[in-house]
GROMACS .gro file of C-alpha atoms in nm:
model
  383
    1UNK     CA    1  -3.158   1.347   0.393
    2UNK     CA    2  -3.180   1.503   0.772
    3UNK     CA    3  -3.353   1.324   1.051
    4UNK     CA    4  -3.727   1.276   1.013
    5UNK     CA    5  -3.873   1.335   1.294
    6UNK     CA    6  -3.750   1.653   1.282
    7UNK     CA    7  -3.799   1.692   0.896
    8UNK     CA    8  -4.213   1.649   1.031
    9UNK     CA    9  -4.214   1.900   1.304
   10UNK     CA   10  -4.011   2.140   1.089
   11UNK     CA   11  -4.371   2.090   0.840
   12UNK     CA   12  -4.582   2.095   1.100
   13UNK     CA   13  -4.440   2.429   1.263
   14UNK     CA   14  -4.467   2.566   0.912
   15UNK     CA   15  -4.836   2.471   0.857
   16UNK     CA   16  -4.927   2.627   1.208
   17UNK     CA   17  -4.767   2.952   1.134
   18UNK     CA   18  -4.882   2.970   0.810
   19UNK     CA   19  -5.302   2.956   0.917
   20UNK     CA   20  -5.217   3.202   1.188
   21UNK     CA   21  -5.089   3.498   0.967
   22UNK     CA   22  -5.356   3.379   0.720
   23UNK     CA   23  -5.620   3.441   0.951
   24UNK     CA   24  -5.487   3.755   1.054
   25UNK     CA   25  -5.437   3.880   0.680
   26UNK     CA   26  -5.865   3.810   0.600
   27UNK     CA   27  -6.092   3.566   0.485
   28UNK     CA   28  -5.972   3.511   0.094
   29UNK     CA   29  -5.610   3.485   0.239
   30UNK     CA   30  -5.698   3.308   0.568
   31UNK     CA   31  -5.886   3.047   0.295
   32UNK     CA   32  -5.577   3.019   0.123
   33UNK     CA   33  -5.364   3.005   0.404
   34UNK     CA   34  -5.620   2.705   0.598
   35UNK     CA   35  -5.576   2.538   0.210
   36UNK     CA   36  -5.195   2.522   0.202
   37UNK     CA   37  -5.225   2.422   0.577
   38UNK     CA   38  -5.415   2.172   0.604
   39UNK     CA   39  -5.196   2.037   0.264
   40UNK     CA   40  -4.869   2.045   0.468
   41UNK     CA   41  -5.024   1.926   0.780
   42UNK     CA   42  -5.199   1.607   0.638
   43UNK     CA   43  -4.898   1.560   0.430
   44UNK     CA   44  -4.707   1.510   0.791
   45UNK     CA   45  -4.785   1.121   0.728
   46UNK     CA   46  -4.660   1.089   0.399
   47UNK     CA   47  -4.333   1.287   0.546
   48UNK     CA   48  -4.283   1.035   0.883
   49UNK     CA   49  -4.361   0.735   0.623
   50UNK     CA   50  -4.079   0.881   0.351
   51UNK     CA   51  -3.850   1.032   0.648
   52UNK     CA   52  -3.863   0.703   0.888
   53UNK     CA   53  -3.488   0.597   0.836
   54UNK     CA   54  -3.210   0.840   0.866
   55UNK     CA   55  -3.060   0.757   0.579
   56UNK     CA   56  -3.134   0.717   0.249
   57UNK     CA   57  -2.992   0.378   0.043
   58UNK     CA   58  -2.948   0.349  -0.305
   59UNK     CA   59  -2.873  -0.006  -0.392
   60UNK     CA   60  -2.736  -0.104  -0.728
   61UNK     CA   61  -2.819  -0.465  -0.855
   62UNK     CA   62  -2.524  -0.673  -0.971
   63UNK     CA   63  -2.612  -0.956  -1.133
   64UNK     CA   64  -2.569  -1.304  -0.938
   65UNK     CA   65  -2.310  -1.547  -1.069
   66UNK     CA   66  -2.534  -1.910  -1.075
   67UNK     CA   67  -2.393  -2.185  -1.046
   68UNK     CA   68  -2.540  -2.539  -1.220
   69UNK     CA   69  -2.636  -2.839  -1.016
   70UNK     CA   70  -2.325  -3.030  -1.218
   71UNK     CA   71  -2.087  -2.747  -1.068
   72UNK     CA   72  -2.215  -2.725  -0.721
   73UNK     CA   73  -2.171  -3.110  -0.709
   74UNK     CA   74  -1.774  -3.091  -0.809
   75UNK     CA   75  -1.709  -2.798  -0.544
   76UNK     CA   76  -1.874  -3.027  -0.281
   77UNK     CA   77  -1.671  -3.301  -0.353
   78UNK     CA   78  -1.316  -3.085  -0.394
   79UNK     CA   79  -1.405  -2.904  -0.072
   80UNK     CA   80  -1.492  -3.220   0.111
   81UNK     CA   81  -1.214  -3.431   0.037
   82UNK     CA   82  -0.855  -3.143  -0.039
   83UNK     CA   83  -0.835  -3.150   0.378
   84UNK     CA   84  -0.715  -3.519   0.350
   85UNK     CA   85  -0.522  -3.481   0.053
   86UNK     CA   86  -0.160  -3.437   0.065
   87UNK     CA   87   0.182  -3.375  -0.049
   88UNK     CA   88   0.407  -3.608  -0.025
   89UNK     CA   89   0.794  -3.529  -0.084
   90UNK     CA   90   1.116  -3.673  -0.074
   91UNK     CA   91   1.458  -3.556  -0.162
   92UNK     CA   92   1.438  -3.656  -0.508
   93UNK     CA   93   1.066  -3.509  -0.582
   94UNK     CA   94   0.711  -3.597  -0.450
   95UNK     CA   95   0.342  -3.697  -0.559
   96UNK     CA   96  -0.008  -3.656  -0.375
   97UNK     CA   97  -0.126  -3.873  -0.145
   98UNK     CA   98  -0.433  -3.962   0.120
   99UNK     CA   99  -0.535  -4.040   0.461
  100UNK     CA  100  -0.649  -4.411   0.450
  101UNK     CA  101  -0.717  -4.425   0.835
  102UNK     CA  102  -0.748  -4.283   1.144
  103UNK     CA  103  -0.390  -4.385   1.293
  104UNK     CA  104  -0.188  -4.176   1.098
  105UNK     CA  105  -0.146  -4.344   0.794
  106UNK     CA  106  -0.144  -4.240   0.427
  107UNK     CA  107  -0.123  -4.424   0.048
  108UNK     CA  108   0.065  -4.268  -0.154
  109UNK     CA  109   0.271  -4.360  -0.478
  110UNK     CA  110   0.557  -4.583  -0.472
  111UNK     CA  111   0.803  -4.313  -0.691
  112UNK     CA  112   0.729  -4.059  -0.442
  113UNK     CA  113   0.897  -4.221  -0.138
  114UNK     CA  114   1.124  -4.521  -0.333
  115UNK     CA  115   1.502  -4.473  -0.262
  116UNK     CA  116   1.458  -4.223  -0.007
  117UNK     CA  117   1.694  -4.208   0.267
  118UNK     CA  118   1.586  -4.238   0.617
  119UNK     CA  119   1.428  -3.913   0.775
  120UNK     CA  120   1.387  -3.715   0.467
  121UNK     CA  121   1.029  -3.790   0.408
  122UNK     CA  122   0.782  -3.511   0.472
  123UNK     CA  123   0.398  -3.522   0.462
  124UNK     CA  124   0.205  -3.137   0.394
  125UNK     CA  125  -0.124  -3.063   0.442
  126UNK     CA  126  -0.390  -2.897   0.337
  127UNK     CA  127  -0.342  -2.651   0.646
  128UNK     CA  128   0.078  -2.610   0.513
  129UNK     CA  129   0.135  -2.770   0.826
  130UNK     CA  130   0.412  -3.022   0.795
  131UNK     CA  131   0.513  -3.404   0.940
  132UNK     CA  132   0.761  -3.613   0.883
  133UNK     CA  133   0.696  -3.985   0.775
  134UNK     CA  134   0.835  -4.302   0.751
  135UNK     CA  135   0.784  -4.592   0.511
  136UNK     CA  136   0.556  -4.905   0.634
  137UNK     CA  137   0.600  -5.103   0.345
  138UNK     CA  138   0.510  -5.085  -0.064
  139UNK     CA  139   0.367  -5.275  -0.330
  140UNK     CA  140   0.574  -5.250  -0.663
  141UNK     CA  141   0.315  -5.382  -0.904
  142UNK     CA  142   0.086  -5.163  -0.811
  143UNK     CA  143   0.313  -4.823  -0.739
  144UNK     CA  144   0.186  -4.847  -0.394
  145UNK     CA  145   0.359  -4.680  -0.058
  146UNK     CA  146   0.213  -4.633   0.268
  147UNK     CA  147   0.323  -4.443   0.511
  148UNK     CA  148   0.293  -4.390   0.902
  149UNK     CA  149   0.285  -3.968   0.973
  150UNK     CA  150   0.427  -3.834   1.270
  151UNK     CA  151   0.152  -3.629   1.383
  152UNK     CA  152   0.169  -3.383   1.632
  153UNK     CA  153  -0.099  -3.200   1.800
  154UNK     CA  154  -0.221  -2.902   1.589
  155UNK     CA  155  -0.063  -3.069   1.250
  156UNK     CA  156  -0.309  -3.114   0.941
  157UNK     CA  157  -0.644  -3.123   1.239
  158UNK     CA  158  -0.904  -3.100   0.970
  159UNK     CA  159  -0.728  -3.398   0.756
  160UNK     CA  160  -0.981  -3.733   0.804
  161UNK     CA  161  -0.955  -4.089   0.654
  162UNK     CA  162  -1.135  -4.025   0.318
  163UNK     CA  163  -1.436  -4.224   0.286
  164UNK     CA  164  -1.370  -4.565   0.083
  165UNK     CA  165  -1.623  -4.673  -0.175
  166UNK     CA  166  -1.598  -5.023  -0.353
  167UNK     CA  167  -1.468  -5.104  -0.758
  168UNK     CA  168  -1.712  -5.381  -0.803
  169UNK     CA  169  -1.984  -5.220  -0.949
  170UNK     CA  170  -1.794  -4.937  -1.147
  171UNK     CA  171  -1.938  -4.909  -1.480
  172UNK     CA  172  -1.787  -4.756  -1.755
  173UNK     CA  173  -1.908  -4.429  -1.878
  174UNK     CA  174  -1.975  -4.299  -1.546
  175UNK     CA  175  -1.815  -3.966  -1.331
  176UNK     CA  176  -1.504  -4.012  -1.172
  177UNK     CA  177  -1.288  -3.702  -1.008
  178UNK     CA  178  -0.901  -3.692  -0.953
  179UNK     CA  179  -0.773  -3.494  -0.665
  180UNK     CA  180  -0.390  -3.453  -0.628
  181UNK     CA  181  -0.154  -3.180  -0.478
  182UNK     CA  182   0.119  -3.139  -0.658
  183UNK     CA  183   0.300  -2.917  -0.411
  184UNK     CA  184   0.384  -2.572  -0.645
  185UNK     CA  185   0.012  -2.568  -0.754
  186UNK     CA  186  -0.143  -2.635  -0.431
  187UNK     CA  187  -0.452  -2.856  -0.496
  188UNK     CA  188  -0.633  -2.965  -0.784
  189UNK     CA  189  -0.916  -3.154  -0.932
  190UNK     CA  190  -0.937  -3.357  -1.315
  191UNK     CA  191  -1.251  -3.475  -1.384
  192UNK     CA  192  -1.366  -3.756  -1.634
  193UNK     CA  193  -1.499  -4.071  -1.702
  194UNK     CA  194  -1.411  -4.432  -1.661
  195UNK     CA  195  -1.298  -4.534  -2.020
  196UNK     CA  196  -1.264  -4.891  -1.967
  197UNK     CA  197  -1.229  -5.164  -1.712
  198UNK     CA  198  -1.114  -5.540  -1.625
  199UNK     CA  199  -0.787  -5.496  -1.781
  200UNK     CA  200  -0.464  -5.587  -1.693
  201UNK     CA  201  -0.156  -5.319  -1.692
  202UNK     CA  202   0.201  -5.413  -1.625
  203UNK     CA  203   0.294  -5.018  -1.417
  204UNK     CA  204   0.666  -5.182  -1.283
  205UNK     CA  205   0.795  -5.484  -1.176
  206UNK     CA  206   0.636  -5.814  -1.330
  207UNK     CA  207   0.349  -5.827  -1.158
  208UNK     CA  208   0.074  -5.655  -1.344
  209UNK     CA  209  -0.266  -5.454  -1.210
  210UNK     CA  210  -0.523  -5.661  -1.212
  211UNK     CA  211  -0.884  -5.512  -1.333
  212UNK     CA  212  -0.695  -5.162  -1.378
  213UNK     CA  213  -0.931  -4.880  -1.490
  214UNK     CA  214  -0.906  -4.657  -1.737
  215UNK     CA  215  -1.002  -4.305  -1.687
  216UNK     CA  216  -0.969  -4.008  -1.926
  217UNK     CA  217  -0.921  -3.757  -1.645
  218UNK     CA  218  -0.588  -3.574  -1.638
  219UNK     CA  219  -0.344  -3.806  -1.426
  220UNK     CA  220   0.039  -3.700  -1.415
  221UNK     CA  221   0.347  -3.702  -1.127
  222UNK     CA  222   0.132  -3.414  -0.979
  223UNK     CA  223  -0.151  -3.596  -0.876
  224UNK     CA  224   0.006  -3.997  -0.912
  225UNK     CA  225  -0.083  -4.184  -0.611
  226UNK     CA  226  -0.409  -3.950  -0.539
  227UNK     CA  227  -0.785  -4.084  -0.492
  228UNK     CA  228  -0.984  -4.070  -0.767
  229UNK     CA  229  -1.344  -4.022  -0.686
  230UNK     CA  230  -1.703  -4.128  -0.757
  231UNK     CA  231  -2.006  -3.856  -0.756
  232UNK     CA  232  -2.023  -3.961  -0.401
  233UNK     CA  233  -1.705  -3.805  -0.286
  234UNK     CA  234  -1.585  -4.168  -0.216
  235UNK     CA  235  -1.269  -4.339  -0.311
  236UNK     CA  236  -1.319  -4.579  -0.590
  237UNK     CA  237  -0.936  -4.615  -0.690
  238UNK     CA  238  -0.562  -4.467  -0.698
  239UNK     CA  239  -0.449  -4.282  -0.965
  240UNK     CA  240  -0.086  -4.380  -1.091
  241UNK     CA  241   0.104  -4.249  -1.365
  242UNK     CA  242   0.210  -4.488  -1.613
  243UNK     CA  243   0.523  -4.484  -1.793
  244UNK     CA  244   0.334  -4.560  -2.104
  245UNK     CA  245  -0.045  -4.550  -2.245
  246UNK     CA  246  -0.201  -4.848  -2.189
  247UNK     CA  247  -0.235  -5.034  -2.481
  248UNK     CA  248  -0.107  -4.775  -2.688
  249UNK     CA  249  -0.390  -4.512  -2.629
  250UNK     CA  250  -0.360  -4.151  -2.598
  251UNK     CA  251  -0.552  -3.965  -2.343
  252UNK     CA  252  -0.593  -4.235  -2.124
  253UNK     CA  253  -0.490  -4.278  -1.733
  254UNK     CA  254  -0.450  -4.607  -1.523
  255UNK     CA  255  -0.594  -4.627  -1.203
  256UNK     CA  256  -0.597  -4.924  -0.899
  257UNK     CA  257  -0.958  -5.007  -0.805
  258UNK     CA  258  -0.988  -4.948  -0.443
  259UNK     CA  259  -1.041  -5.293  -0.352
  260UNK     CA  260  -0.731  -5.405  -0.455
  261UNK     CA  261  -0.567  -5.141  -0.294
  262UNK     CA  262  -0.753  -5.170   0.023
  263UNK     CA  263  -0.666  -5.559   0.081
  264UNK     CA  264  -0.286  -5.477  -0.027
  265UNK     CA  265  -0.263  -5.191   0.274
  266UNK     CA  266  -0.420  -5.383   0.484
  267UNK     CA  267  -0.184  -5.679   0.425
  268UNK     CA  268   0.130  -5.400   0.454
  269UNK     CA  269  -0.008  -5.303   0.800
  270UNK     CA  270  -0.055  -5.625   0.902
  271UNK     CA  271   0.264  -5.800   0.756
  272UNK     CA  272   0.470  -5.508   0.645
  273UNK     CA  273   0.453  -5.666   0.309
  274UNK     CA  274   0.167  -5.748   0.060
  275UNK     CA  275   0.120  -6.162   0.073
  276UNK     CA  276  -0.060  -6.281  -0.199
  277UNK     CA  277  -0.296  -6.590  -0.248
  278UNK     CA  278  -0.202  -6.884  -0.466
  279UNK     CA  279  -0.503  -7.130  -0.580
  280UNK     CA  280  -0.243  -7.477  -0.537
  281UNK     CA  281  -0.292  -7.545  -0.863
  282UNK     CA  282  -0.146  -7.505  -1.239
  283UNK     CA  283  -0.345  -7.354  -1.469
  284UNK     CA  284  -0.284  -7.404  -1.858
  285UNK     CA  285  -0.271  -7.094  -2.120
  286UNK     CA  286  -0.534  -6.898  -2.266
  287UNK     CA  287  -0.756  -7.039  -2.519
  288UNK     CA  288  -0.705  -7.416  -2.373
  289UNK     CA  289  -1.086  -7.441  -2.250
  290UNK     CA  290  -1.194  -7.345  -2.623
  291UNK     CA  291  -1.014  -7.608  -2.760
  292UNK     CA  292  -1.153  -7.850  -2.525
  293UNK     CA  293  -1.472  -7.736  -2.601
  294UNK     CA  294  -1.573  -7.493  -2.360
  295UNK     CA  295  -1.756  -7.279  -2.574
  296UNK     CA  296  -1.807  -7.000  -2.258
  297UNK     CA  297  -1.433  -6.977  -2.205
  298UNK     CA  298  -1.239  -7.058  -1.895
  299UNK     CA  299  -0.902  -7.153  -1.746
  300UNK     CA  300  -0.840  -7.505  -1.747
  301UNK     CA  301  -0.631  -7.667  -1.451
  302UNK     CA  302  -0.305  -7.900  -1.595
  303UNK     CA  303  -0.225  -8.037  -1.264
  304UNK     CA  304  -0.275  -8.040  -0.920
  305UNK     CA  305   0.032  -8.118  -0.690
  306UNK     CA  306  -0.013  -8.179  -0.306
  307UNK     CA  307  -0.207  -7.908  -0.058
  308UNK     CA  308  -0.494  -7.748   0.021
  309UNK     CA  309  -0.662  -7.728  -0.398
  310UNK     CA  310  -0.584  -8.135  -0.374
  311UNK     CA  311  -0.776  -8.143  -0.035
  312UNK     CA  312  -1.065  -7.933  -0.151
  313UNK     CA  313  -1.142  -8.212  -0.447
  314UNK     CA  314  -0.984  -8.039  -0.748
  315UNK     CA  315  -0.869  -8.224  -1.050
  316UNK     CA  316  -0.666  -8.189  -1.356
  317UNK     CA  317  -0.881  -8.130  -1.610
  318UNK     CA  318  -1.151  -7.909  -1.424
  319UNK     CA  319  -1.258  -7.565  -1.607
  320UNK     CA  320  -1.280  -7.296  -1.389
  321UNK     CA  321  -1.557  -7.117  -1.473
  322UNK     CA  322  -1.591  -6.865  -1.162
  323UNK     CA  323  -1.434  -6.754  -0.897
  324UNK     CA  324  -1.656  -6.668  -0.584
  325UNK     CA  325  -1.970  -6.634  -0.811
  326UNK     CA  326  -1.792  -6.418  -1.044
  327UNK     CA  327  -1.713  -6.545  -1.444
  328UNK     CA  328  -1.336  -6.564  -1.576
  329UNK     CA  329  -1.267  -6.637  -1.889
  330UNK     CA  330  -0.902  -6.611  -1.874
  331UNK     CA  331  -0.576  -6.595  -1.635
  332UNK     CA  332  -0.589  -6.233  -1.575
  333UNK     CA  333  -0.971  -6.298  -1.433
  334UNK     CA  334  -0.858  -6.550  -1.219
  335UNK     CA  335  -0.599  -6.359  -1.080
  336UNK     CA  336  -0.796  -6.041  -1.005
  337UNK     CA  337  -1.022  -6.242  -0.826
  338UNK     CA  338  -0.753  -6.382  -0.592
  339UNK     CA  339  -0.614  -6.036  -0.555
  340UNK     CA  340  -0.912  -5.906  -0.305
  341UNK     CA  341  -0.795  -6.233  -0.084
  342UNK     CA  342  -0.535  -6.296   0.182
  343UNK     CA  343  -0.340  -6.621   0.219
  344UNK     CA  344  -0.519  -6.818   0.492
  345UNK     CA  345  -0.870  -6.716   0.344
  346UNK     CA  346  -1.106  -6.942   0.117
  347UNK     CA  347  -1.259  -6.862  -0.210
  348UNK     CA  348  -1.482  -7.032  -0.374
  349UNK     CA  349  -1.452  -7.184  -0.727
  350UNK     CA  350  -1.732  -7.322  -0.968
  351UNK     CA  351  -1.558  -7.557  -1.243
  352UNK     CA  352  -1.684  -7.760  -1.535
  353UNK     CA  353  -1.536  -8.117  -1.487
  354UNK     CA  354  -1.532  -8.411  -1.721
  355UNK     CA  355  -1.793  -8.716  -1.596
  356UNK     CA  356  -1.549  -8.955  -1.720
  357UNK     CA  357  -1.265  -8.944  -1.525
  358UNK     CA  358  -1.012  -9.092  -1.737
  359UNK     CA  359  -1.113  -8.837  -2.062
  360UNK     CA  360  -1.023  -8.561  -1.819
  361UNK     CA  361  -0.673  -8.710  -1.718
  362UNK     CA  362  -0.640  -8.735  -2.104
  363UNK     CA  363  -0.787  -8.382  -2.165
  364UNK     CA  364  -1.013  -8.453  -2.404
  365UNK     CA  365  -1.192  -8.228  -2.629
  366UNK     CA  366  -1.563  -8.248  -2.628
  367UNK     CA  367  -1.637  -8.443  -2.367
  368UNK     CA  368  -2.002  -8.406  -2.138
  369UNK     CA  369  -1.896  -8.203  -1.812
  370UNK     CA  370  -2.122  -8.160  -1.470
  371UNK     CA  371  -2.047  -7.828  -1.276
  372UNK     CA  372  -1.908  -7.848  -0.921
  373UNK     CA  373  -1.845  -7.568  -0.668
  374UNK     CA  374  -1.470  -7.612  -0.454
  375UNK     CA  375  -1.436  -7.407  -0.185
  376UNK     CA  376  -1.006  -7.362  -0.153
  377UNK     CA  377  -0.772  -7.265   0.127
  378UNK     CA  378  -0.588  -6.986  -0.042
  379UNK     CA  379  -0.179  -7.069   0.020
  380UNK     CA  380   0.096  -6.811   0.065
  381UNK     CA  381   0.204  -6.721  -0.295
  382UNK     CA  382   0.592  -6.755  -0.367
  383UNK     CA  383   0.579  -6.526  -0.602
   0.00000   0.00000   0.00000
């Protein structure tokens, strides 16, 4: 299709010539000819209206590729957090890690950086753009490294501290999101739910992971030591891979809740080693607060040498029942409470103690108990 304005004068030309000849031919052909004019001249509008672009489009519809809420939420998250994921490699392999801070430091798993010589760490990001890095200190039980990046200018810019969330109120059931970079496949993202929680997992060494989570998302050497996610792009744990299925189950990943890992990077940056808490007290096995008569459960202390737990007013014979306003019903609780302290700080301990002083010396069974609160200087543990 030609220009049309010129398309329009080319019709109006027409109609112009065509009443004059008409006229000039007589009256039944000048009718006809002042019929077909007046046709092509008031059709002029119709013409400037159909000729007003240049060009003639013919767009074909393709249909739109829509995406659900549910999917739109997972790219948000992916795209949010792969700038401050990275790869983490040694000489002998590597794993995924992430940005904890602003000053150039990243978590990442123990197995990636363990026997590594000096200088042969490197850190890649997002951007390919590489760093070398250097250990700050680790945390066996939990298959914990962090790192301190050399970062020059113009290295991994978009990479920020990911955003930390808190364990405490993870529930099981809901969304969680595992981000690694495994290096060969670039980035990637598992999603799944939390499976199970409050449980304790030996990963290496004999210290186990206190309140571990459970996660059916897909967590292997690829993506160990990554952040796993909540629906709020925050981290809510570090994925490890375990050596074995926790408690024999199939399917099922291990993960260290955020809190845990936050207080033992904080204690690596401060101390170049995680320090943890010790109550000042013995506690007696499992089941021992049953047999008492404890019918709630509890961990009963068997004695209570010189310190701080002596200071504070604690007894042999006391039940703890809580620890800082939280129930434990066994060793493992009591230790995964002490694991979000530091040595020097207090916590706070609610027991069940025998009125008569000489039954609890005795531990007696069945005996009428008041509830106290102790507030405790948490000691340096020697373990």
């Amino acid at each position: 299709v030609g220009s049309g304005s010129s398309a329009i004068k080319g019709l109006r030309r027409f109609g112009s010539d065509f009443w004059a000849s008409g006229r000039a031919m007589g009256t039944r052909r000048g009718l006809l000819a002042l019929f077909l004019s007046l046709l092509l001249l008031l059709g002029s509008p119709l013409a400037s209206r159909m000729g007003s672009s240049s060009t003639v489009h013919i767009q074909h519809a393709e249909p739109a590729m829509t995406l659900s809420l549910e999917e739109l939420t997972r790219i948000k998250i992916f795209a949010e957090a792969r700038p401050s994921v990275v790869f983490v490699s040694g000489l002998q392999g590597g794993a995924t890690g992430w940005v904890f801070d602003g000053d150039n430091h990243v978590v990442t798993s123990l197995r990636a950086v363990e026997g590594e010589p000096h200088g042969s760490i490197r850190v890649r990001f997002a951007d390919h753009t590489m760093a070398p890095a250097r250990i700050v200190g680790v945390d066996r039980g939990s298959d914990l490294a962090v790192l301190e990046v050399r970062r020059d200018p113009g290295i991994g810019e978009s990479a920020r501290p990911l955003r930390r969330g808190t364990s405490a109120d993870l529930c099981v059931g809901q969304d969680i999101y595992a981000v690694g970079d495994s290096g060969g496949l670039d980035h990637t993202l598992s999603r799944g739910i939390v499976c199970g929680l409050g449980q304790s997992f030996v990963l290496r060494g004999d210290h186990p992971v206190q309140g571990a989570i459970h996660v059916d998302a897909a967590i292997h050497d690829g993506n160990s030591g990554g952040p796993l996610l909540n629906s709020r792009g925050e981290v809510i744990a570090m994925s490890v891979a375990a050596a074995q299925q926790p408690g024999g189950l199939t399917g099922v990943g291990v993960a260290v809740p955020i809190d845990s890992v936050t207080v033992r990077v904080q204690s690596i940056l401060k101390h170049g080693h995680v320090r943890r808490p010790a109550l000042g007290v013995f506690l007696g096995p499992n089941g021992l607060a049953e047999q008492l008569g404890v019918r709630t459960g509890g961990v009963v202390v068997v004695e209570v040498p010189p310190g701080s737990a002596r200071d504070a007013g604690a007894r042999m014979g006391d039940v703890v029942v809580a620890v800082d306003g939280k129930p434990v019903s066994c060793l493992d609780d009591v230790v995964s409470a002490l694991d979000l302290h530091e040595p020097g700080e207090s916590a706070r301990l609610t027991v069940l103690r025998p009125v008569d002083r000489k039954a609890a010396d005795e531990l007696r069974p069945n005996v009428r108990r008041t509830e106290v609160d102790l507030v405790i200087f948490l000691e340096a543990s020697n373990t």
